[in-house]
Structures are given as structure tokens and as C-alpha cells.
Amino acid sequence: MTQVSHQQWGQVPGLGSVDMWTLQSPQVRVEVLTLGAIIRSVSCRGQHGQMQDVVLGYDDLEGYVSDKRYLGALVGRVANRIVKGHFVVEGKEFQLDTNNGPNALHGGLHGFNKAVWLAAEVEGGVILSHTSPDGDQGYPGELQVSVSYTLQGETLTADYRARSTKTTPINLTNHSYFNLAGQGAADIYDHEVSISAQSYLPVDDTSIPTGEIRPVEDTPFDLRVPVPIGVRLKKVPGLGFDHNFCLCSPRDDWTERHAARVLHPPSGRVLEVSTSQPGVQFYTANVLDGSIRGKGGVAYGKHSAFCLETQNWPNAVNQASFPDCLLRPGDEYHHVTRFTFTTV
């Protein structure tokens, strides 16, 4: 049985009141903010029963208002990158603001992570909804979007839905940063990761996929068998993992699949992720540099967390061979992601 409660958490100038919703099952406790549909915390047990918060975040609302790293946030209208912020839909060109070098990232300068969402209780959780107006951040169509976070036992489910008045690209995900040793632990090098992907997307020097779908076999991106993250990071070019792993082929039917498993051997904590999305971005917090002070005043440094951002493939609106990311009037966007927290 999951207990659901909420309380006012603060005020955002110009946006209004922000509430914090708490979902409590016998095994897991989750805190959700109406700002950005943010997952503020997930507390779960280790193998000896000790509870730890395993999600990076902030002690106060101001941290989230000024946050530039999307800690815990729902990101959209389009998660990940769109090359040069440019795309063409139904013969019409659209230009978005660029906020990640030459590219558009995570919905723009004022994406869904900066909106205050409406919230209502549902069985075992909360449903948050938001209306993105036609032209918001440069995107076409009025978009009615919702996410429900429900907790059942050890499993937190995120159920995303949306409808649009015009054809628009859409790609929603949650951008929680996890450290199964407990948020504030120095790094994730002792975590073991596996990702159920036969292929991944190589990227250019601005992190845009090149268009190639490359098999993981005989590359550092072969995570089909569990490997220590610290050992594998030494073999990955660049700063670390920030790549889309392909969970299915571009035209495969909608179905929920196992995506990833991460184990922290010292505590025994396990996170398993399943999703109906065709990809997952595995990101190892490469650009955290100690300048962000998180919960308890902890400085979040490089490789202090990992993200498993279930998603469509990045820049899909500009790659005809990638899974279709367009939502058309009369259709419903619908995806499900489940995070299950257990121990070994």
C-alpha cells in the first residue's frame, strides 16, 4: 500500500506556489516537486536495511529554480539534442534557441523543467499536467502533456502522455542523477552497469549522432554483460558516457522492454529500468565539476552520478532512419518507464 501526501514547498516569483508530493511504500520513499515534475529524492534500502537517498538534488527550491543540469527534472518538449536547433515539419522550417553549443538541448531555455505543473492525486501516486502553448520555445502546436508517477512496492512508474494541435516533435524523459551509494558519494566507479542494447549511436564533437547505428560488439559500449563503470570509463573516448543505446530497431512496435541494470556491490542496491521507449541515454555526469552544491552542501563532481534517460533517439526529427518522433493531431503520445529498486 502506498501512502500519498503533499505540502507546499515554496514560491517561484512569477510562477506561483510549488508543492512537494511524497509517495511512501514499505520499501521506497519518493519526493516529487510540481516545479519541472522533478523527482527530488528516492530513498531505498541497502542489503542491511539502511535507507539512503539515491537521487542528486537540492535542499531548497532556489537550487532547482537556478539549476542548469536538469537534476531530477522532466525534460521536454524534446529531450536531448537537435542539431543547430533546426528542423522541418510538413514543409515548414522551425528554428529553436540554441542552448548547448550550436545545438538545442532538452526543450530550450525555458523547457518543461522550469514550468510549474498542475498536480492531482491518483491511486499510488500523483499525476502532473502542463500546457505548452503553440510556439513555446519555437515548437509548433499547443501541447497538452501529463506524467503520472506511481509507486507500487519497489517500483516507481513514470507514465507520459501528450496530445498536440499541430504536428510537433516530442521526446519526454526524466533526468534523475543516481548514485546507489547515496547521493553525495564521491563517484560511481564501483557501480556495475549492464544495458540491453545490441547497438549505440556514435556522436560528433557536439554530441549529435552521426546517423550511424553501430553494433556495440568489440567496442567499449558493449554493456550487455555487467561491467564496473570505473573500469569501462577508462576505455571510453572523451569525458565519459553520454550516448544513446538502441533498445530496439527504428520501426519496432511499441512494447515495454528491459533497458538497464545497475548494481552497487558494497550496499547491495540494484536499480533496474524498463521502458517502452526505443532508446536510453547513459550519461555519467561528465560536466558536473564541483561547482554545484547539492543536498547537505555536498559538491557534486565529475562522475558522481549516472543518468538512464529513456528516450527516442537524439535528433530523430532530422534523421529519417531513426524512430519517428512526430506527434500528429488526433494521435496520443504515450510512453512508460519503470525504475525498480531492490537489493542482492
XYZ file of C-alpha atoms in Angstrom:
344
model
C 0.000 0.000 0.000
C 1.381 3.398 -0.999
C 0.699 6.466 1.111
C 0.435 9.748 -0.811
C 0.687 13.208 0.750
C 1.666 16.712 -0.310
C 2.633 20.058 1.155
C 3.595 23.494 -0.076
C 7.365 23.678 -0.598
C 7.891 27.267 -1.702
C 7.126 30.037 -4.159
C 8.678 30.826 -7.543
C 8.419 34.530 -8.461
C 6.114 34.902 -11.444
C 5.120 31.219 -11.447
C 3.463 30.740 -8.087
C 3.395 28.049 -5.440
C 5.383 24.817 -5.676
C 4.224 21.694 -3.845
C 6.153 18.588 -2.846
C 4.351 15.269 -3.141
C 5.533 12.282 -1.134
C 4.911 8.676 -2.184
C 5.687 6.112 0.520
C 5.590 2.328 0.140
C 7.031 -0.165 2.643
C 10.237 -0.327 0.564
C 10.722 3.071 -1.125
C 10.038 6.759 -0.466
C 9.819 9.225 -3.378
C 9.525 13.026 -3.335
C 8.161 14.844 -6.407
C 8.016 18.601 -6.998
C 5.413 20.384 -9.106
C 8.272 22.526 -10.447
C 9.531 20.662 -13.512
C 7.784 17.436 -12.435
C 11.089 16.901 -10.634
C 11.904 13.691 -8.776
C 13.583 15.317 -5.786
C 14.533 12.156 -3.938
C 14.260 8.376 -3.935
C 15.096 6.682 -0.649
C 15.569 2.908 -0.717
C 17.122 0.203 1.446
C 20.521 -1.441 1.177
C 21.197 -5.088 1.886
C 21.379 -4.429 5.649
C 18.188 -2.376 5.690
C 19.808 1.049 5.736
C 17.821 3.753 3.896
C 19.649 6.140 1.578
C 18.518 8.869 -0.796
C 20.000 7.844 -4.153
C 18.997 10.877 -6.277
C 21.050 14.075 -6.564
C 19.232 17.322 -5.874
C 18.982 20.443 -3.752
C 17.910 21.289 -0.217
C 15.749 24.223 -1.270
C 13.593 25.474 -4.090
C 16.093 28.127 -5.174
C 18.540 25.368 -6.112
C 16.056 23.938 -8.588
C 14.986 27.344 -9.944
C 18.598 28.215 -10.836
C 19.643 24.665 -11.791
C 21.234 24.243 -15.233
C 21.917 20.479 -15.071
C 18.291 19.211 -15.055
C 18.663 17.418 -11.704
C 15.644 15.116 -11.357
C 13.631 17.050 -13.936
C 11.187 16.052 -16.628
C 12.712 17.464 -19.812
C 10.863 18.392 -22.998
C 9.255 19.244 -25.361
C 12.199 17.363 -26.916
C 14.787 15.759 -24.651
C 18.399 15.563 -25.758
C 19.836 17.470 -28.730
C 18.509 18.845 -32.016
C 21.314 19.802 -34.373
C 21.629 23.590 -34.662
C 18.109 23.858 -33.200
C 16.678 23.437 -36.679
C 14.119 21.089 -38.211
C 11.487 20.922 -40.942
C 7.975 19.576 -40.322
C 5.412 19.275 -43.120
C 7.488 21.555 -45.335
C 7.823 24.347 -42.761
C 11.156 25.301 -41.179
C 11.464 25.818 -37.427
C 14.347 27.432 -35.564
C 14.781 26.887 -31.834
C 17.061 28.722 -29.445
C 20.457 27.021 -29.138
C 21.473 26.399 -25.545
C 24.150 23.691 -25.827
C 26.950 24.963 -28.022
C 25.500 25.115 -31.545
C 22.579 22.822 -30.664
C 19.213 22.900 -28.874
C 19.094 20.768 -25.724
C 16.270 19.449 -23.523
C 13.463 21.685 -24.786
C 15.178 25.070 -24.773
C 15.976 27.917 -22.416
C 12.636 27.559 -20.601
C 11.724 23.934 -21.112
C 9.315 21.772 -19.151
C 11.833 21.570 -16.280
C 11.167 25.252 -15.483
C 7.344 25.098 -15.584
C 5.119 24.675 -12.533
C 2.847 21.718 -13.279
C -0.682 21.139 -12.017
C -0.960 18.116 -9.729
C -3.668 15.743 -8.552
C -3.599 12.541 -6.559
C -4.100 9.196 -8.306
C -4.006 5.735 -6.808
C -0.477 5.168 -5.523
C 0.885 8.465 -6.747
C 0.433 11.813 -8.444
C -0.420 12.981 -11.960
C 1.144 16.227 -13.143
C -0.085 18.129 -16.186
C 1.122 21.100 -18.218
C 0.011 23.035 -21.292
C 2.761 24.136 -23.651
C 1.361 26.880 -25.960
C 1.747 26.960 -29.727
C 5.185 28.438 -30.436
C 6.574 27.635 -26.979
C 10.396 27.754 -27.299
C 9.828 27.672 -31.073
C 7.857 24.414 -31.238
C 4.609 24.143 -33.231
C 1.226 23.312 -31.737
C -0.396 23.590 -28.344
C 0.728 20.526 -26.417
C -1.280 19.061 -23.544
C 1.143 16.874 -21.603
C 0.948 14.792 -18.435
C 3.089 12.434 -16.419
C 1.915 10.181 -13.625
C 4.405 8.968 -11.052
C 3.068 5.959 -9.177
C 4.835 3.814 -6.605
C 3.986 0.164 -6.097
C 6.260 -1.678 -3.701
C 9.779 -1.300 -5.064
C 8.776 0.101 -8.471
C 8.347 3.742 -9.460
C 6.468 4.102 -12.771
C 6.510 7.206 -14.963
C 3.650 7.235 -17.496
C 3.910 10.023 -20.089
C 1.062 11.165 -22.336
C 0.561 14.102 -24.701
C -1.660 15.480 -27.469
C -0.929 18.342 -29.876
C -2.968 20.678 -32.076
C -0.221 20.643 -34.742
C 2.372 18.116 -35.822
C 5.313 18.530 -33.462
C 8.422 16.611 -32.435
C 8.201 15.274 -28.888
C 10.551 13.270 -26.698
C 9.924 13.255 -22.946
C 12.220 11.789 -20.310
C 13.193 12.104 -16.681
C 16.711 13.359 -15.970
C 17.373 11.960 -12.495
C 21.010 11.545 -11.469
C 21.502 8.380 -9.425
C 24.227 7.228 -7.053
C 23.263 3.966 -5.375
C 25.818 4.511 -2.599
C 23.712 7.515 -1.651
C 23.567 10.980 -3.142
C 26.711 12.818 -2.092
C 29.024 9.828 -2.560
C 32.144 10.879 -4.441
C 31.759 8.809 -7.598
C 30.111 5.843 -9.315
C 33.263 3.919 -10.217
C 32.308 0.935 -8.013
C 28.859 0.571 -9.638
C 28.324 -2.237 -12.174
C 26.181 -1.452 -15.221
C 24.534 -3.516 -17.925
C 22.421 -2.188 -20.795
C 20.311 -4.446 -23.033
C 21.404 -2.919 -26.336
C 22.965 -4.502 -29.399
C 23.885 -1.112 -30.886
C 24.543 2.516 -29.991
C 24.745 5.872 -31.752
C 28.232 7.356 -32.324
C 28.304 11.152 -31.981
C 30.232 14.089 -33.425
C 32.210 16.585 -31.366
C 28.993 18.416 -30.376
C 27.344 15.159 -29.174
C 24.977 14.924 -32.165
C 24.548 11.370 -33.533
C 26.346 10.937 -36.843
C 23.463 8.876 -38.278
C 25.335 5.590 -38.000
C 23.802 2.797 -35.917
C 26.884 0.922 -34.743
C 26.964 -2.555 -33.137
C 28.325 -2.485 -29.587
C 30.297 -5.701 -30.095
C 34.060 -5.247 -29.710
C 33.643 -1.646 -28.506
C 33.753 -0.025 -25.037
C 29.990 0.445 -25.485
C 29.269 -3.269 -25.153
C 27.460 -3.268 -21.805
C 25.392 -6.382 -22.388
C 27.317 -8.099 -19.577
C 27.757 -6.203 -16.286
C 30.968 -4.178 -16.053
C 32.334 -1.800 -13.379
C 31.676 1.742 -14.533
C 35.095 2.988 -13.381
C 36.955 0.345 -15.380
C 34.932 0.957 -18.534
C 35.162 4.762 -18.318
C 38.924 4.458 -18.877
C 38.221 2.971 -22.313
C 35.516 5.379 -23.472
C 36.743 8.301 -25.592
C 36.091 11.804 -24.317
C 34.783 12.701 -20.892
C 32.674 9.590 -20.364
C 29.376 8.055 -21.438
C 26.823 10.418 -22.985
C 25.397 8.173 -25.682
C 22.114 6.712 -26.830
C 21.871 2.940 -26.582
C 19.394 1.432 -29.044
C 16.919 -0.834 -27.269
C 15.132 -1.857 -30.474
C 15.104 -1.281 -34.211
C 13.670 2.009 -35.534
C 10.378 0.527 -36.762
C 9.712 -1.987 -33.997
C 6.281 -1.992 -32.372
C 5.535 -0.235 -29.085
C 6.320 -2.610 -26.254
C 7.935 -2.437 -22.844
C 11.490 -3.795 -22.731
C 14.200 -4.290 -20.146
C 16.693 -1.439 -20.625
C 19.351 -1.450 -17.929
C 20.520 -2.728 -14.557
C 22.946 -1.066 -12.173
C 24.347 -2.754 -9.060
C 26.285 -1.117 -6.226
C 28.050 -4.127 -4.672
C 29.063 -2.508 -1.321
C 25.464 -1.614 -0.406
C 23.739 -4.324 -2.441
C 21.396 -1.780 -4.021
C 20.109 -2.547 -7.513
C 18.296 -0.272 -9.955
C 16.540 -1.897 -12.895
C 14.952 0.142 -15.673
C 12.375 -0.964 -18.233
C 10.734 1.232 -20.854
C 8.626 1.374 -23.997
C 10.998 3.990 -25.419
C 13.350 2.896 -28.242
C 16.487 4.204 -26.565
C 18.221 5.090 -23.329
C 20.864 7.783 -22.906
C 23.528 6.551 -20.493
C 25.215 9.621 -19.043
C 27.949 9.603 -16.386
C 27.667 13.230 -15.164
C 30.693 14.251 -17.180
C 30.217 18.004 -16.812
C 29.481 18.160 -13.096
C 32.590 19.908 -11.792
C 32.078 20.518 -8.088
C 30.557 23.960 -8.594
C 27.038 22.746 -7.749
C 26.261 22.411 -4.043
C 23.578 19.809 -3.566
C 21.740 18.290 -0.619
C 23.629 18.711 2.628
C 26.029 21.145 0.957
C 27.785 18.361 -0.941
C 29.762 19.443 -4.023
C 28.694 17.300 -6.982
C 31.777 16.411 -9.010
C 32.541 14.675 -12.284
C 31.253 11.083 -12.437
C 29.405 11.495 -9.119
C 26.210 10.039 -10.614
C 24.715 8.331 -13.634
C 21.561 9.007 -15.659
C 19.466 6.498 -17.590
C 17.327 8.798 -19.731
C 14.770 6.618 -21.530
C 14.023 8.385 -24.803
C 13.624 8.467 -28.529
C 16.950 8.667 -30.327
C 18.579 12.130 -30.260
C 17.980 14.450 -33.234
C 15.405 11.987 -34.605
C 13.455 14.869 -36.184
C 16.384 15.311 -38.608
C 17.154 11.624 -39.217
C 14.626 9.759 -41.363
C 16.196 6.403 -40.435
C 15.634 6.965 -36.679
C 12.356 6.156 -34.870
C 9.566 8.602 -35.687
C 9.375 11.398 -33.098
C 6.449 13.348 -34.571
C 3.141 13.651 -32.717
C 0.275 14.442 -35.069
C -3.129 15.975 -34.280
C -5.584 13.281 -33.197
C -2.822 10.918 -32.030
C -1.631 10.335 -28.472
C 1.980 10.212 -27.372
C 2.339 7.528 -24.707
C 5.405 6.016 -23.083
C 6.097 4.180 -19.833
C 9.311 3.852 -17.842
C 9.721 1.832 -14.640
C 12.505 2.161 -12.047
C 12.737 -0.791 -9.662
C 14.890 -0.535 -6.523
C 15.913 -3.853 -4.930
C 18.892 -5.456 -3.217
C 21.036 -8.506 -3.883
